[in-house]
Tab-separated table of C-alpha atoms in Angstrom:
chain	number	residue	atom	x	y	z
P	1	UNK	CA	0.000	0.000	0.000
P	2	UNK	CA	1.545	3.418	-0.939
P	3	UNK	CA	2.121	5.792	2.138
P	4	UNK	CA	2.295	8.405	-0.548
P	5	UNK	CA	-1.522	8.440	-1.437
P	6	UNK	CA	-2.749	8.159	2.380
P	7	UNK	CA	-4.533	10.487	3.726
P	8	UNK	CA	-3.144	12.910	6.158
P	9	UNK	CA	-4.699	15.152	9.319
P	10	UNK	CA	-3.576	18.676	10.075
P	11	UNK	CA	-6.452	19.793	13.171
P	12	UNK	CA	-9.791	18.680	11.636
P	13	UNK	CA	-9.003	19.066	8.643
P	14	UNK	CA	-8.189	15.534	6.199
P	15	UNK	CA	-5.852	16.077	3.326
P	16	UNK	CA	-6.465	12.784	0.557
P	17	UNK	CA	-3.029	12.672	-0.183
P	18	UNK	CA	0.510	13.615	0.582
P	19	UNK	CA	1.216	15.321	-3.500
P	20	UNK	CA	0.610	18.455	-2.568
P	21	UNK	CA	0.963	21.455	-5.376
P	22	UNK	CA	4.072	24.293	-4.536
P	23	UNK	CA	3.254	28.013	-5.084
P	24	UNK	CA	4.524	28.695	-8.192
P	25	UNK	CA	4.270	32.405	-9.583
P	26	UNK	CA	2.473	32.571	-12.980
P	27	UNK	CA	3.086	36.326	-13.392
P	28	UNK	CA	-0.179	36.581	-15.583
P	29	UNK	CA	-2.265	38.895	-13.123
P	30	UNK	CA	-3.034	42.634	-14.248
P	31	UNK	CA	-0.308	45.275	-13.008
P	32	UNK	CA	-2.734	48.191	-13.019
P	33	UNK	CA	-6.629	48.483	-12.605
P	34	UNK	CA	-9.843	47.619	-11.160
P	35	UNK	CA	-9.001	43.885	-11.457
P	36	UNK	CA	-4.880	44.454	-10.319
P	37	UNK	CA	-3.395	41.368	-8.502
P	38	UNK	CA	-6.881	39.346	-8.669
P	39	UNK	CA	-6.586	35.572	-10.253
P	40	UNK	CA	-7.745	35.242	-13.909
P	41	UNK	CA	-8.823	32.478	-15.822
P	42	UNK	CA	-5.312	31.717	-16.592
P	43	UNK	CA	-4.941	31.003	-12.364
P	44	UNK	CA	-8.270	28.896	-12.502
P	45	UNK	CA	-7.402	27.152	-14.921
P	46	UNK	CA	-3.543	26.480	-13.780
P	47	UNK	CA	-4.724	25.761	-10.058
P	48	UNK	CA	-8.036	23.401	-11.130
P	49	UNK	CA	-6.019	21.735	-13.612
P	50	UNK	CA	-3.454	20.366	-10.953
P	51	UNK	CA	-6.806	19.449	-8.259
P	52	UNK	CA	-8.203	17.448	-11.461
P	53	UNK	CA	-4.425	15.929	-11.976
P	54	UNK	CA	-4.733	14.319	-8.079
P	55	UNK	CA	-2.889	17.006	-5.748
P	56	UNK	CA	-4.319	16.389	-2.644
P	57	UNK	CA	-3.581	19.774	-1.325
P	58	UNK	CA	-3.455	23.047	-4.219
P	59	UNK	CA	-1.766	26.195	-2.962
P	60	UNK	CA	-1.785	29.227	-4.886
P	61	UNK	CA	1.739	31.339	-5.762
P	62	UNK	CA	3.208	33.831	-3.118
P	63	UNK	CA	-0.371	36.218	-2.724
P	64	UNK	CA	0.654	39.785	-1.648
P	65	UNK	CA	-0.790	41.014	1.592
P	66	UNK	CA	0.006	44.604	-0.159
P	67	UNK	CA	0.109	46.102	-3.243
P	68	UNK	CA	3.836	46.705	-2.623
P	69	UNK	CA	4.413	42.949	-1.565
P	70	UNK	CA	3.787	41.718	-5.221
P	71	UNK	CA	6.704	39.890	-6.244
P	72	UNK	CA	6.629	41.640	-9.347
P	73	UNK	CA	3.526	44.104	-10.969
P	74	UNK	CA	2.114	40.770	-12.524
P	75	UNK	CA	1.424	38.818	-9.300
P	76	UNK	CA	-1.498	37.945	-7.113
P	77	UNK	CA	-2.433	39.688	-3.950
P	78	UNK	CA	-5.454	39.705	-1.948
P	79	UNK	CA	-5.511	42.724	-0.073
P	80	UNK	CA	-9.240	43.975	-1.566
P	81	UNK	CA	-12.728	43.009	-2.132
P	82	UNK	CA	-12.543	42.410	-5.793
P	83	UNK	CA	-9.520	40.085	-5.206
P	84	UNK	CA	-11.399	38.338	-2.297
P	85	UNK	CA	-14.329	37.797	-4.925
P	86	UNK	CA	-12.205	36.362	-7.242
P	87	UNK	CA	-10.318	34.037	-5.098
P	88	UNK	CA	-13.476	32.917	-3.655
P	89	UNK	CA	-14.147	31.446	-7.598
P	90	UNK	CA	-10.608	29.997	-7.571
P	91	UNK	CA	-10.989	28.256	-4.217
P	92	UNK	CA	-14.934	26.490	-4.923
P	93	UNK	CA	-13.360	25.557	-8.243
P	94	UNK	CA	-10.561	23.571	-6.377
P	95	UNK	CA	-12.812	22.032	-3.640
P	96	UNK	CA	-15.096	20.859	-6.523
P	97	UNK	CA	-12.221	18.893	-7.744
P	98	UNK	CA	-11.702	17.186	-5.236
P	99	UNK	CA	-8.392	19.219	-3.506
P	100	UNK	CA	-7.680	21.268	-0.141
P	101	UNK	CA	-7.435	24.788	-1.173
P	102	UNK	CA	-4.319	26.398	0.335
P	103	UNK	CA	-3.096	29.912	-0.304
P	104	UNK	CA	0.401	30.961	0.641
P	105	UNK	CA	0.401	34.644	2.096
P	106	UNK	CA	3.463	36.722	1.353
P	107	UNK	CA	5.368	39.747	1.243
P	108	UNK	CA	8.254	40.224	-1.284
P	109	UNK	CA	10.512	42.773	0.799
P	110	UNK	CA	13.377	43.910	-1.007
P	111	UNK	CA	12.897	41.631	-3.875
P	112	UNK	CA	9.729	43.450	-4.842
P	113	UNK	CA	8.878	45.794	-8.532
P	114	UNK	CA	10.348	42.935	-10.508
P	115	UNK	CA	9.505	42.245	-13.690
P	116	UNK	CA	8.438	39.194	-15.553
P	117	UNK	CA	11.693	36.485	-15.374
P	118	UNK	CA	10.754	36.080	-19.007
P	119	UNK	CA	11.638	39.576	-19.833
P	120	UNK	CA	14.802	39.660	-17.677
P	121	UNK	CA	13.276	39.895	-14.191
P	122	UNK	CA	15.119	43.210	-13.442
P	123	UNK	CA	14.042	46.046	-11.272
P	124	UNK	CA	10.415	47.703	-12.540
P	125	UNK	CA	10.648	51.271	-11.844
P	126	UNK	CA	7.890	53.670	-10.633
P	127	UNK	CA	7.410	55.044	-13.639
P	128	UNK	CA	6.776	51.788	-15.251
P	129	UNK	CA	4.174	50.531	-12.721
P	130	UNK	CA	6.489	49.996	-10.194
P	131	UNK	CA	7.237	50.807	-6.504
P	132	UNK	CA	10.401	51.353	-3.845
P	133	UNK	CA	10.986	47.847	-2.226
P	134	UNK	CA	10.845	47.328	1.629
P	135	UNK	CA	13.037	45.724	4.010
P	136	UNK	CA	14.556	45.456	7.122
P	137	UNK	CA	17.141	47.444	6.165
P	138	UNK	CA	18.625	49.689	2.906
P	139	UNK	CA	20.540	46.909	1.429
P	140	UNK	CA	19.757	45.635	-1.770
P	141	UNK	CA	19.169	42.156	-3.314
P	142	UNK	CA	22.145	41.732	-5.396
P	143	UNK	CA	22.299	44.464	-8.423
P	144	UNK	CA	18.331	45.104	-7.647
P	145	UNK	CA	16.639	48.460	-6.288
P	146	UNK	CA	18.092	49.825	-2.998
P	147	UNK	CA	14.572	49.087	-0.669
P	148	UNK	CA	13.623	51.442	2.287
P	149	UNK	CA	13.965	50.315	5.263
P	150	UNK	CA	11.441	50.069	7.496
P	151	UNK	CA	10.550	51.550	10.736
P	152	UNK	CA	8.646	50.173	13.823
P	153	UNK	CA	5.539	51.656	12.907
P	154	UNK	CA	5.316	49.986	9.028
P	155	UNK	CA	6.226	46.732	10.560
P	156	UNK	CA	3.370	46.943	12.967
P	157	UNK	CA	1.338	47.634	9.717
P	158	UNK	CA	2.640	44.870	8.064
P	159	UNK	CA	1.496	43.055	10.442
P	160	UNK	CA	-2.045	43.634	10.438
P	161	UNK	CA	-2.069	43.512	6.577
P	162	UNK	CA	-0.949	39.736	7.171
P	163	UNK	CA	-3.963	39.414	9.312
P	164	UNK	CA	-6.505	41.308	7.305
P	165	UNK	CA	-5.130	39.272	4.044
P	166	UNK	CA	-5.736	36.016	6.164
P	167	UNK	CA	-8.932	36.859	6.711
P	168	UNK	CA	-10.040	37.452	3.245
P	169	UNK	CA	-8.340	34.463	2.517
P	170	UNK	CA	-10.762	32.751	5.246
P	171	UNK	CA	-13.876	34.400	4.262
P	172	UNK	CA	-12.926	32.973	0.183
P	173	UNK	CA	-13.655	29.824	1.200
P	174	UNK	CA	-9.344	28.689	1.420
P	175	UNK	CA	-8.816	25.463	3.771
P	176	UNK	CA	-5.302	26.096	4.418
P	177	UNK	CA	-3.130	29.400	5.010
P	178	UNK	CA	0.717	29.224	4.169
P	179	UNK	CA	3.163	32.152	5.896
P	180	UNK	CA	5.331	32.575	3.204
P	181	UNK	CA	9.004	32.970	5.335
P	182	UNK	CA	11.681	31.846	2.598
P	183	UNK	CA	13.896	32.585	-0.217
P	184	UNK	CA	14.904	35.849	1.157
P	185	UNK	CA	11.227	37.769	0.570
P	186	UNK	CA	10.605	40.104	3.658
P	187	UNK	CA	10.221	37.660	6.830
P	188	UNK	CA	13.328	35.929	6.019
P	189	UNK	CA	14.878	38.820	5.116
P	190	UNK	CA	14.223	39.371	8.986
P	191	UNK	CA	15.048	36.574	9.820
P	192	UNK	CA	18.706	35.863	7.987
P	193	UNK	CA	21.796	37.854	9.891
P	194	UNK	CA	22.940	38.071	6.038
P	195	UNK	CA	20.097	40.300	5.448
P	196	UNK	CA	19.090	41.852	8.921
P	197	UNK	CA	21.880	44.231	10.334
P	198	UNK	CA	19.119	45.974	12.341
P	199	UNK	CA	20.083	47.278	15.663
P	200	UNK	CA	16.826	47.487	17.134
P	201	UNK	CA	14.695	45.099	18.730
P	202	UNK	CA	14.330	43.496	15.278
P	203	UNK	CA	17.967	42.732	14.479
P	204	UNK	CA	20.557	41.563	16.158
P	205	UNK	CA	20.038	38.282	17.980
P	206	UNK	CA	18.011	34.888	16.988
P	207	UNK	CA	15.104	36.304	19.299
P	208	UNK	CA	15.038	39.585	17.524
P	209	UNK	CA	15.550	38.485	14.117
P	210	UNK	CA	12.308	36.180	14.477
P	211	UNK	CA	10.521	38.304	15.990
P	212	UNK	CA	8.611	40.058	12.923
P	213	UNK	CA	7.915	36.004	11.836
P	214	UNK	CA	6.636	35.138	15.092
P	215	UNK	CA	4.308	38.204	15.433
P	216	UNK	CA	2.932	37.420	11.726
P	217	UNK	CA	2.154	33.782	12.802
P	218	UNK	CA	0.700	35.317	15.767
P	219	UNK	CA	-1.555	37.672	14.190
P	220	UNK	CA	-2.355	34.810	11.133
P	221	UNK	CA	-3.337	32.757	13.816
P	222	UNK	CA	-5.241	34.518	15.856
P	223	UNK	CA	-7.989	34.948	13.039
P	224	UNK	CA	-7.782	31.817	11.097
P	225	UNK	CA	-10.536	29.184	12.142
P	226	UNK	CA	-8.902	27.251	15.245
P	227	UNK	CA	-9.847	23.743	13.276
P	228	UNK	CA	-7.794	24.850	10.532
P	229	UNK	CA	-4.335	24.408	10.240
P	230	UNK	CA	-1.170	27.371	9.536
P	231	UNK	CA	1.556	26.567	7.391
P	232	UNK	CA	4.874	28.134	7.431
P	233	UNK	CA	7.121	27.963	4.325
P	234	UNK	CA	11.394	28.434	5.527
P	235	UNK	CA	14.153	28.503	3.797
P	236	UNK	CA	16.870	25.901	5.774
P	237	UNK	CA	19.447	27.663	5.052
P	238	UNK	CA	21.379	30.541	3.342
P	239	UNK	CA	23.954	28.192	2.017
P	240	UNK	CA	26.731	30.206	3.563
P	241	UNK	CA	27.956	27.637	6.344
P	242	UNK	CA	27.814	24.940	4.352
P	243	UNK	CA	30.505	26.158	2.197
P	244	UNK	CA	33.528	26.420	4.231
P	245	UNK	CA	35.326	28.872	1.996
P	246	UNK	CA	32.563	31.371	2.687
P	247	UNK	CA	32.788	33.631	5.785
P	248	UNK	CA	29.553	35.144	5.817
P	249	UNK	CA	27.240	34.656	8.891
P	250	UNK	CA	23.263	33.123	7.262
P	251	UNK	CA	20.424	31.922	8.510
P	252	UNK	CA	21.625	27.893	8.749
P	253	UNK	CA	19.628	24.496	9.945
P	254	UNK	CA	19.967	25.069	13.639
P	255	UNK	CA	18.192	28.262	13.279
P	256	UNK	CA	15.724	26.232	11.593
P	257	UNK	CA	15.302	23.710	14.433
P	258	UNK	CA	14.826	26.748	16.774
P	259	UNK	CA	12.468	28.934	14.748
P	260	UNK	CA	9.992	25.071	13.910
P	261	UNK	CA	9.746	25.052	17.951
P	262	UNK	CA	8.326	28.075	18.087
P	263	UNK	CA	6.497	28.116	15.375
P	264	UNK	CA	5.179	25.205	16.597
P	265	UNK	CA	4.085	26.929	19.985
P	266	UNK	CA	2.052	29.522	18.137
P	267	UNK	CA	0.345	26.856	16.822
P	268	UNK	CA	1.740	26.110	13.076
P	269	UNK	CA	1.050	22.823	12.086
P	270	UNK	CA	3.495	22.184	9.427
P	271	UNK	CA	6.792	23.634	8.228
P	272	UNK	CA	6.963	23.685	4.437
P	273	UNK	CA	10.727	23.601	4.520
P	274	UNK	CA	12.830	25.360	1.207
P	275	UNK	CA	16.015	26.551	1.337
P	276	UNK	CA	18.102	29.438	-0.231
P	277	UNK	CA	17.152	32.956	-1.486
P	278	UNK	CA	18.682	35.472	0.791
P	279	UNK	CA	22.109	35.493	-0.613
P	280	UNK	CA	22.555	35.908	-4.699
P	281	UNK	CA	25.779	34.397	-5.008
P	282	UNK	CA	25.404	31.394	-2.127
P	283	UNK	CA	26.817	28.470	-3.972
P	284	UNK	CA	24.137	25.598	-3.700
P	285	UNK	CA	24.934	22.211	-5.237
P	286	UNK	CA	21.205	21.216	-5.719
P	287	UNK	CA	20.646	17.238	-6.799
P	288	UNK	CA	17.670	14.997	-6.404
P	289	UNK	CA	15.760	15.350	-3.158
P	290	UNK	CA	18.934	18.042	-1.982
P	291	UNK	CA	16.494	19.542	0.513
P	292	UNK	CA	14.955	16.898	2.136
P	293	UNK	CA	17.516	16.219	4.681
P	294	UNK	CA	16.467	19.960	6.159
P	295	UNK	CA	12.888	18.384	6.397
P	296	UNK	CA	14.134	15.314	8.152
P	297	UNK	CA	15.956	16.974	10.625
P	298	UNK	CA	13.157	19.683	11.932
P	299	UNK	CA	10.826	16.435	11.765
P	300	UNK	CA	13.307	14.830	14.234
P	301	UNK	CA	14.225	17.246	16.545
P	302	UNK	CA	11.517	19.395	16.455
P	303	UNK	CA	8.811	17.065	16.804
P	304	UNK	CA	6.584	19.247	14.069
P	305	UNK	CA	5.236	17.494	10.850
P	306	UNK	CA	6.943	18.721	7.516
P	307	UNK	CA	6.772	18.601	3.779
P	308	UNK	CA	9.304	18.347	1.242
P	309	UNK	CA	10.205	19.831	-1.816
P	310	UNK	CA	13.160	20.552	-4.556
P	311	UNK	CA	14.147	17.936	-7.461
P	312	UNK	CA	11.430	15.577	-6.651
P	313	UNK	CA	10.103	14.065	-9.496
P	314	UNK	CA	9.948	10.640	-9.744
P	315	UNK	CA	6.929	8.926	-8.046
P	316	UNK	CA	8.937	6.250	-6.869
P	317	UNK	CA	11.178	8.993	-4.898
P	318	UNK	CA	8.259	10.524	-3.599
P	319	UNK	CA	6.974	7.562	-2.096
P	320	UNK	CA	10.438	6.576	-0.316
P	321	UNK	CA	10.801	10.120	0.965
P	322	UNK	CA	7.519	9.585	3.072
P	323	UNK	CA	7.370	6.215	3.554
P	324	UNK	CA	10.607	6.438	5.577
P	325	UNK	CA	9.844	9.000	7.579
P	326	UNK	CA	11.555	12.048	5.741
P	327	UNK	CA	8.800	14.125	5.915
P	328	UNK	CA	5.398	13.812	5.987
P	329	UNK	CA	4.444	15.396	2.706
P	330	UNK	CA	5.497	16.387	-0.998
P	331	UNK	CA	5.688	19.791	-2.374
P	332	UNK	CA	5.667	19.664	-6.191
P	333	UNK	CA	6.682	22.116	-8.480
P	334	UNK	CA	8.098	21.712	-12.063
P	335	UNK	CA	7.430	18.685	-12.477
P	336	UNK	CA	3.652	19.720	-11.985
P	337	UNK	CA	4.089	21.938	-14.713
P	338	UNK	CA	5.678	19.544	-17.052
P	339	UNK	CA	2.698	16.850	-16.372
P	340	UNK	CA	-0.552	18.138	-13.958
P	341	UNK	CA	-1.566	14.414	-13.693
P	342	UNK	CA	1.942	13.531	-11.586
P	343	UNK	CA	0.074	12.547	-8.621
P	344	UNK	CA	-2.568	10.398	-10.815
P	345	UNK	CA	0.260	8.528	-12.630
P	346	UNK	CA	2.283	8.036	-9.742
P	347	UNK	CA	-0.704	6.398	-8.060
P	348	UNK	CA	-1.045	3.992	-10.801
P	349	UNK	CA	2.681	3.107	-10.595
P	350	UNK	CA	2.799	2.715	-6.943
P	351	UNK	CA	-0.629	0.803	-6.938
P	352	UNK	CA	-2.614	3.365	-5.823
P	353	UNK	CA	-5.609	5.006	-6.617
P	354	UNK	CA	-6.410	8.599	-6.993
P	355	UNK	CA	-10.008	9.710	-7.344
P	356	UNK	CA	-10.771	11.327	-10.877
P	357	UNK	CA	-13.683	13.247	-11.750
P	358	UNK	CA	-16.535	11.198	-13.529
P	359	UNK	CA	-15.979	13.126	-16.640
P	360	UNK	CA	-13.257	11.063	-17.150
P	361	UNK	CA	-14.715	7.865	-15.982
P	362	UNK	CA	-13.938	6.269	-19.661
P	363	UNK	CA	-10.532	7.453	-19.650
């Protein structure tokens, strides 16, 4: 019997399956207008596609909890009524099919006003639709816009706008809210010493460096439904310790440990654990499964449950990766993209089954 297409419990809440679908920006939102930053029928039909295909859990791409924490002028947000309206379309449409509707909040810090990776992915500038980048401090993301840093008052706002952007999320009808904390967007950029040279009470030391995370999980928390779980996606590590040659201080996989335990006290239920992002030049020798080791280790010593993702894409793998005990879940990404029905032909070749919808019956 696969352990791959069991089903798995986060609070009350029973995902069919442990293929879940990875944020993955599509860049195909409007920059400007009424309908700026709400999902199209590009999203619907990227996101429904994959809940068809046999993801047990769908989660949208990195959804701005501001205008200014779009990735780029192209991406998703939900920080309005007319993006709350259209996300509540998105999210039926998934349930329908048969998936857990997740949506992974986030805030792109100083790697905000980017443009589209297929046209370069360079800095958009204000006169092009674009906007000044925040972040904990006035250092930029490699040869990208020098952000603004921010004070006390704008991180208390931020904040709130994590809250207020859960709540929409909520009221849309989403199962499943994901903190997005990785790849060097603004809560790791908090959280990283490569990135945070604060001197305030948000920079400096492990406690203070987490603090803006902790106080986001806090405030996600406190108004998603208590039978609902909060995920929390983290990058591992900077790469910078691993590489002995490199004497730069990052964020590493003892940090990790430390932040999943309390994380785990504020009550997330899962750490969606990444790696990477905060440093441009980090030298990361990525293979098959490279980051699932990370996974294993906050499963083990932090007692929290965790999924897995980077260069899995053979079902087989999958399947070994949970049925071990390496994590507890599978984050798919590219390999979605290449084929939406992964999960439903990896359940035929590891003797499963995977529910399809009656249309396809003859199939």
């Amino acid at each position: 019997m696969s352990t791959l297409f069991q089903p798995m419990t986060l609070r009350s809440l029973t995902v069919p399956n442990r293929v879940w679908l990875s944020p993955m920006c599509m860049y195909s939102a409007a920059a400007t207008g009424p309908d700026a930053a709400s999902p199209t029928d590009w999203h619907l039909a990227h996101l429904v596609s994959r809940a068809v295909g046999g993801a047990g859990l769908v989660m949208t791409e990195a959804t701005a909890v501001t205008a200014e924490g779009r990735i780029s002028p192209f991406d998703l947000g939900i920080y309005n009524d007319r993006q709350q309206q259209a996300f509540t379309r998105v999210a039926a449409a998934i349930t329908a099919a048969g998936a857990v509707p997740a949506i992974q909040l986030a805030h792109a810090g100083p790697k905000a006003s980017t443009d589209r990776p297929w046209r370069g992915g360079g800095t958009v500038a204000v006169a092009d639709d674009g906007w000044t980048p925040v972040g904990p401090v006035a250092v930029p993301f490699g040869d990208h816009v020098t952000p603004r840093a921010l004070d006390r008052d704008e991180i208390a706002g931020l904040v709130g706008a994590f809250a207020r952007a859960a709540e929409r999320a909520r009221d849309a009808g989403f199962q499943v809210a994901e903190v997005h904390g990785a790849h060097g967007y603004l809560i790791h950029s908090f959280l990283s010493p490569y990135t945070n040279q604060r001197t305030d009470d948000y920079g400096g030391s492990f406690a203070n460096r987490a603090r803006f995370a902790l106080e986001v999980v806090e405030a996600v928390r406190a108004v998603w439904p208590e039978e609902l779980p909060v995920l929390f996606r983290v990058s591992a590590t900077d790469w910078l310790s691993e590489n002995p040659a490199d004497p730069r201080e990052g964020w590493t996989g003892d940090d990790t440990v430390l932040l999943a335990k309390e994380l785990q006290a504020r009550g997330v239920d899962l750490l969606d654990v990444s790696s990477g992002g905060a440093a441009p030049d980090a030298r990361i020798e990525a293979a098959p499964g490279f980051q699932v080791p990370f996974a294993t280790r906050v499963r083990q010593e932090a007692g929290l449950p965790v999924a897995a993702v980077g260069l899995i894409t053979e079902p087989a793998q999958a399947e070994r990766i949970v049925a071990e005990g390496d994590a507890d879940a599978v984050l798919l990404a590219r390999a979605m993209l290449r084929d939406p029905y992964w999960p439903q032909r990896a359940a035929r070749e590891l003797g499963a089954a995977v529910p399809a919808p009656v249309q396809y019956g003859r199939a």
